[in-house]
mmCIF file of C-alpha atoms in Angstrom:
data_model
loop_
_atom_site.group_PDB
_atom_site.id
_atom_site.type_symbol
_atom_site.label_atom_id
_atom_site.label_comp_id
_atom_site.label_asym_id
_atom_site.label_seq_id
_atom_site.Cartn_x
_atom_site.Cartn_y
_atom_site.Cartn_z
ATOM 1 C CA UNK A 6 127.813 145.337 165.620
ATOM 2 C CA UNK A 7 125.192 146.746 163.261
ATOM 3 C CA UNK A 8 121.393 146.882 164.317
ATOM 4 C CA UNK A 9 119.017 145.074 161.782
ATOM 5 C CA UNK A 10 117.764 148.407 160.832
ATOM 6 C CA UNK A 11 121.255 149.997 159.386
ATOM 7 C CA UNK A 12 122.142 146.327 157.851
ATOM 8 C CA UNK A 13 118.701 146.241 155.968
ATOM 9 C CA UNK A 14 119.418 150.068 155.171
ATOM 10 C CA UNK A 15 123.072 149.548 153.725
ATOM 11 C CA UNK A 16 121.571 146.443 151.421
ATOM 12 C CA UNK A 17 118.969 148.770 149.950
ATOM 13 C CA UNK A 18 121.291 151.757 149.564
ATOM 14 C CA UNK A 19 123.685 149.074 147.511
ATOM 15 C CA UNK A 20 120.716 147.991 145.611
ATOM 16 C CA UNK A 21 120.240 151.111 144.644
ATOM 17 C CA UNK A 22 123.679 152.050 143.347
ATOM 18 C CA UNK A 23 124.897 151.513 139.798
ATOM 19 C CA UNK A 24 127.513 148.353 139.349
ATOM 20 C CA UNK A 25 130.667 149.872 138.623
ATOM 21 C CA UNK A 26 131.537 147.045 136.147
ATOM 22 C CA UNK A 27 128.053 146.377 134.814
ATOM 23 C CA UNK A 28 127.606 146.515 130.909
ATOM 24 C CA UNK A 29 124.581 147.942 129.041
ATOM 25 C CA UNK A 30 123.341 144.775 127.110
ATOM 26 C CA UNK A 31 123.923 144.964 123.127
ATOM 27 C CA UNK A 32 120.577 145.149 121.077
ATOM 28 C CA UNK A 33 120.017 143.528 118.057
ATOM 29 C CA UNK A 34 119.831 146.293 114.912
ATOM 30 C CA UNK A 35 116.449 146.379 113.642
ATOM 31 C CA UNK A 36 115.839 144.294 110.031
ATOM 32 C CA UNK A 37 115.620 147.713 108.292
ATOM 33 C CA UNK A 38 119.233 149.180 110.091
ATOM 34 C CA UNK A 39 120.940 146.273 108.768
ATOM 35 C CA UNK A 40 120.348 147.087 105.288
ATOM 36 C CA UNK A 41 121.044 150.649 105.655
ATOM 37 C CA UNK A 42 124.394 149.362 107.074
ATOM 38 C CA UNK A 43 124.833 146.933 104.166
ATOM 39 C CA UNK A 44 123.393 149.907 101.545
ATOM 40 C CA UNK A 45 126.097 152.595 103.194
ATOM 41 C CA UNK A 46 128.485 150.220 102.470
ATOM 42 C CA UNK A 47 128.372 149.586 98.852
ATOM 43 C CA UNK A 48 127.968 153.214 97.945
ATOM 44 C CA UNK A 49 131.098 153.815 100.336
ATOM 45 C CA UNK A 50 132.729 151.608 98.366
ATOM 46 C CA UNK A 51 131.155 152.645 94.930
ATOM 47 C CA UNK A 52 131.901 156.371 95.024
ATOM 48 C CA UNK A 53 135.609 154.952 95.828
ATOM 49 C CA UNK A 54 135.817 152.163 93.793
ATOM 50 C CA UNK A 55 138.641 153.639 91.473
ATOM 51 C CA UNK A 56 140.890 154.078 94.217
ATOM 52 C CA UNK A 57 140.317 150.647 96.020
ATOM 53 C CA UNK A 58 140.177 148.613 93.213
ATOM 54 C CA UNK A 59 138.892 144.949 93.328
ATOM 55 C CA UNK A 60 140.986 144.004 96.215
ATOM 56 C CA UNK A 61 139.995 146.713 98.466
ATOM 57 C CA UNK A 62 136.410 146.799 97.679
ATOM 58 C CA UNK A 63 136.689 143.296 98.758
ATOM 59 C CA UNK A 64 138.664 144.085 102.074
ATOM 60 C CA UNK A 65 135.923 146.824 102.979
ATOM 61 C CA UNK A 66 133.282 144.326 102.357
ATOM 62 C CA UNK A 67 133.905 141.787 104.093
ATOM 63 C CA UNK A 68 133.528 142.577 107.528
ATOM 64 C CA UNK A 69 130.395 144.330 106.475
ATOM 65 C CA UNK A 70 128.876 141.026 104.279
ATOM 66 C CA UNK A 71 130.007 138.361 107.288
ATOM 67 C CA UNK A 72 127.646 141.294 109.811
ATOM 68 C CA UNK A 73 124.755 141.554 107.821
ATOM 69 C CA UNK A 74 124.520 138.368 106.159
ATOM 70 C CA UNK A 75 124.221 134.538 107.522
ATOM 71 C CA UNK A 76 126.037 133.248 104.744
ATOM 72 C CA UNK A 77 126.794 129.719 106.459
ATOM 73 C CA UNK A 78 122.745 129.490 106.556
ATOM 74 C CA UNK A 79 122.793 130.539 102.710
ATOM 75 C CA UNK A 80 125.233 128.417 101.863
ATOM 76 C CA UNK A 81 123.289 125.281 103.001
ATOM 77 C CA UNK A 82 119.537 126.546 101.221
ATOM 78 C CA UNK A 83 121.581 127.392 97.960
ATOM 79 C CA UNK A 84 122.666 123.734 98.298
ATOM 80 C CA UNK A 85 119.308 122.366 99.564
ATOM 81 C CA UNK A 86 118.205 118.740 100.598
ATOM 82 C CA UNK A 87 121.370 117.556 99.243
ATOM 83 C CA UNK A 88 123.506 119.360 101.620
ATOM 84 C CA UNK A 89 123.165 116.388 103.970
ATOM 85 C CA UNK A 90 125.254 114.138 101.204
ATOM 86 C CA UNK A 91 128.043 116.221 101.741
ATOM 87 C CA UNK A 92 130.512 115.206 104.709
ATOM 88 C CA UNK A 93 131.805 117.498 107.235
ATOM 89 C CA UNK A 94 134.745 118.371 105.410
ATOM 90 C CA UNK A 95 133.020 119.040 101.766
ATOM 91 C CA UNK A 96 130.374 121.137 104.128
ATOM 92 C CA UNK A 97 133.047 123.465 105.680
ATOM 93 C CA UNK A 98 134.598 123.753 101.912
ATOM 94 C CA UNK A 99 131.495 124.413 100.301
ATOM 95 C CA UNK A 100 130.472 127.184 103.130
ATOM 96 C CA UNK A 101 133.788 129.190 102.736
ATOM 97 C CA UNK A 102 133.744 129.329 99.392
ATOM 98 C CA UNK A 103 130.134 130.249 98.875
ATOM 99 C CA UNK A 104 131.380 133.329 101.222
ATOM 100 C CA UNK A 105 134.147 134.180 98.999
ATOM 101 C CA UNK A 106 131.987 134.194 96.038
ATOM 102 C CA UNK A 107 128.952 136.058 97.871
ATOM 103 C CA UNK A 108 132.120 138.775 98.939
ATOM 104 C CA UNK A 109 133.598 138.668 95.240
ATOM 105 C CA UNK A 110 129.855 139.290 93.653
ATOM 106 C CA UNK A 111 129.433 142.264 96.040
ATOM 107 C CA UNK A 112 133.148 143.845 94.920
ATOM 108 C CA UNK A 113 132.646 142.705 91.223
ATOM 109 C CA UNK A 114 129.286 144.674 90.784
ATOM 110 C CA UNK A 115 129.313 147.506 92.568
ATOM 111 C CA UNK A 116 132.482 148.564 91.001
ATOM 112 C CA UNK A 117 131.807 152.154 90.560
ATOM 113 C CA UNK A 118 129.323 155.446 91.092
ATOM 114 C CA UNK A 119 127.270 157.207 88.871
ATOM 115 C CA UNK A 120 125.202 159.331 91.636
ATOM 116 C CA UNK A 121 123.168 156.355 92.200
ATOM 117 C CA UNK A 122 121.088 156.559 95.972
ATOM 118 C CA UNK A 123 119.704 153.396 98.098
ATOM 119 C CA UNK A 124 115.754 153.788 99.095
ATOM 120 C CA UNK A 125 114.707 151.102 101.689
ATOM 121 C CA UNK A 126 111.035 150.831 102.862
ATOM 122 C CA UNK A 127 110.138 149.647 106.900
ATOM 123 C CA UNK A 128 110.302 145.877 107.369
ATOM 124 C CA UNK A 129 107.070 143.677 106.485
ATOM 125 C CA UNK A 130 106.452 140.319 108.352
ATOM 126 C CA UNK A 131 106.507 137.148 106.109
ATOM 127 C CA UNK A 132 105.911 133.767 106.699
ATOM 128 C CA UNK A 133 108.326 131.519 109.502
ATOM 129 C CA UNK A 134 108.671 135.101 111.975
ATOM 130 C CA UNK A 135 110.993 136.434 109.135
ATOM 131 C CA UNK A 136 111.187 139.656 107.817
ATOM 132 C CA UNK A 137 111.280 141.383 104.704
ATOM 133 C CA UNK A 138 113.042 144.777 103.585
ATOM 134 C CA UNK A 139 112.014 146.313 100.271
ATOM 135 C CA UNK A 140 115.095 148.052 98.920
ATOM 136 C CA UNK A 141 115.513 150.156 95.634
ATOM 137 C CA UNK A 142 119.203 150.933 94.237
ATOM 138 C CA UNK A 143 118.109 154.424 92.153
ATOM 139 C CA UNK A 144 119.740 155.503 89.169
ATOM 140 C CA UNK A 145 120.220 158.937 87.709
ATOM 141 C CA UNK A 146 119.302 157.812 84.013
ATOM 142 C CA UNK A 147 117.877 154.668 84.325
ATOM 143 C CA UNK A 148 115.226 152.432 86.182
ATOM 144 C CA UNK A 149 115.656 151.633 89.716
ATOM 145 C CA UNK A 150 116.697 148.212 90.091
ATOM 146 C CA UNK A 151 114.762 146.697 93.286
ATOM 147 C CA UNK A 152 116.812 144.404 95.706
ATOM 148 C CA UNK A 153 115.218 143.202 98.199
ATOM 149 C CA UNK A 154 116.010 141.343 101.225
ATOM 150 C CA UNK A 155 114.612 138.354 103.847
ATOM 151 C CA UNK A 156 116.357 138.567 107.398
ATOM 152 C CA UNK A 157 115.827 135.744 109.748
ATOM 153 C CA UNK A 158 116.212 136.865 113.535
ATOM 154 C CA UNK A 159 116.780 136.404 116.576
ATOM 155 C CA UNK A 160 120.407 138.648 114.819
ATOM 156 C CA UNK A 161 118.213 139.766 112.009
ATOM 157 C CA UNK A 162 120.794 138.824 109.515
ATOM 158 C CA UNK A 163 119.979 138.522 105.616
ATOM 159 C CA UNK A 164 119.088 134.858 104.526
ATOM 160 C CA UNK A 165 117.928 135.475 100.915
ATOM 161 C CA UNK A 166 118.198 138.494 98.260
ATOM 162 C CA UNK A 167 115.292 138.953 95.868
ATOM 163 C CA UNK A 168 116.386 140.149 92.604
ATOM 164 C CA UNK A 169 114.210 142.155 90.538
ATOM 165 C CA UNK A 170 111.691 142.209 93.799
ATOM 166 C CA UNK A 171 110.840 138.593 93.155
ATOM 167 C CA UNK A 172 113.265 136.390 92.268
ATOM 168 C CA UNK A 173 114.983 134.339 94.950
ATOM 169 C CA UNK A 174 118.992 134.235 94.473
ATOM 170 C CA UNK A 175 119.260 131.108 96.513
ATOM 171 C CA UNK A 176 116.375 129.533 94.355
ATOM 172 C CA UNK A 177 118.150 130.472 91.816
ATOM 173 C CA UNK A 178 121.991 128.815 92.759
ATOM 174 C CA UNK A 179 119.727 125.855 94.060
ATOM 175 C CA UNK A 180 118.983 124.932 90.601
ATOM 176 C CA UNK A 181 122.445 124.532 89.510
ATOM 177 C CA UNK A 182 124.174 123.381 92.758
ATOM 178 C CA UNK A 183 121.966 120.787 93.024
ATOM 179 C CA UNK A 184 122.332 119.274 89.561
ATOM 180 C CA UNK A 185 126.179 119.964 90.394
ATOM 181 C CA UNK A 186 126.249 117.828 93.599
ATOM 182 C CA UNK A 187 124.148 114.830 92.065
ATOM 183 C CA UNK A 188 125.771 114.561 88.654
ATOM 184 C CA UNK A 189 129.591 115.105 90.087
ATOM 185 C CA UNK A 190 129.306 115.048 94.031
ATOM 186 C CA UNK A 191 130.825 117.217 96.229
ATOM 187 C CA UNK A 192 134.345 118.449 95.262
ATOM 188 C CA UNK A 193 132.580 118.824 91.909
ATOM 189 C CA UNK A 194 130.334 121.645 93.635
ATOM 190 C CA UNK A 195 133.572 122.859 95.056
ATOM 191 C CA UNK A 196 135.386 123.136 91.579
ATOM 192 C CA UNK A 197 131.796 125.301 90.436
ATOM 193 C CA UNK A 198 131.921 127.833 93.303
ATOM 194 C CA UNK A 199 135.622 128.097 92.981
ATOM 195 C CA UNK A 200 135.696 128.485 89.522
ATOM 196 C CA UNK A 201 132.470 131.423 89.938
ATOM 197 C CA UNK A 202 134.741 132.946 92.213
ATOM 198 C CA UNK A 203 137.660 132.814 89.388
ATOM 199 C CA UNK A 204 135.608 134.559 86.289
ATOM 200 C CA UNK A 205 134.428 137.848 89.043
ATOM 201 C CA UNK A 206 137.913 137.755 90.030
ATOM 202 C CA UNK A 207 139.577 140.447 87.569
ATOM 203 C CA UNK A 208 143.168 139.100 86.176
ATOM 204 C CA UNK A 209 146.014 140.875 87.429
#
């Protein structure tokens, strides 16, 4: 029979050791990393947007959009106070279908390459502990077009996209969904999402 000594020895020894089976834990990309994953990902798909055509564009970005953005949190600000009017099946509708369209805007635009670059600056802190991302798409013979981006953590995940710097996109859909949803209810927001995703949809 072991002596205290040698037991107390062996548990600090095993203490010691690495656990075989022991994971390193996953850390959460940094605001500014997740739009440098997003921004690698549309010029992949721009400098190769002959070859992959609409469809494929949309296959490569979909993975990356559902990663980097929370679009079932966007879908429910582009809807606003009204989203509680909905029940739980016009909810569910109205999120996937505000991803498809967010997926088909993404593969619509960005539909081909002209030696155009991404600059993003370092994250700034805004009001609510999220963060912002100042992003510039840079063109060869033109202005750059700034895009930037709020990301909400604890996943630091894009919740809003500033157009032109300033312009909220969501503030912008909230407009129209909402007069949508209160002149026609839900399946007439629906029909409007569906039918956006329709007209960026080219016609086979």
């Amino acid at each position: 029979m072991r002596s205290p000594v040698l037991r107390r020895l062996a548990l600090a020894i095993a203490l010691l050791l690495p656990l075989p089976f022991a994971a390193p834990a996953a850390s959460a990309a940094e605001p500014r990393q997740v739009i440098d994953t997003l921004d690698n990902a549309l010029l992949d798909v721009m400098k190769n947007a002959d070859s992959l055509g609409f469809r494929g564009r949309y296959q490569k970005l979909e993975p990356v959009l559902d990663q980097t953005f929370n679009l079932p949190l966007m879908a429910r600000i582009a809807v606003g106070p009204d989203w509680s009017t909905l029940n739980a099946t016009q909810q569910q509708k109205v999120t996937d279908a505000f991803r498809r369209f967010s997926i088909t805007t993404y593969a619509a635009r960005f539909d081909g390459y002209s030696g155009e670059s991404f600059q993003s600056e370092a994250a700034k802190p805004v009001s609510g502990g999220d963060q912002v991302v100042n992003t510039r798409l840079v063109r060869p013979n033109a202005d750059p077009v700034p895009l930037n981006y709020r990301l909400r953590g604890p996943n630091w995940q894009i919740i809003d996209v500033y157009l032109n710097g300033t312009i909220s996109q969501l503030a912008n859909y909230r407009s129209e969904f909402g007069a949508t949803l209160r002149s026609g209810g839900g399946d007439a927001l629906i029909k409007l999402i569906e039918g956006k995703i329709a007209e960026l949809t080219p016609k086979r």
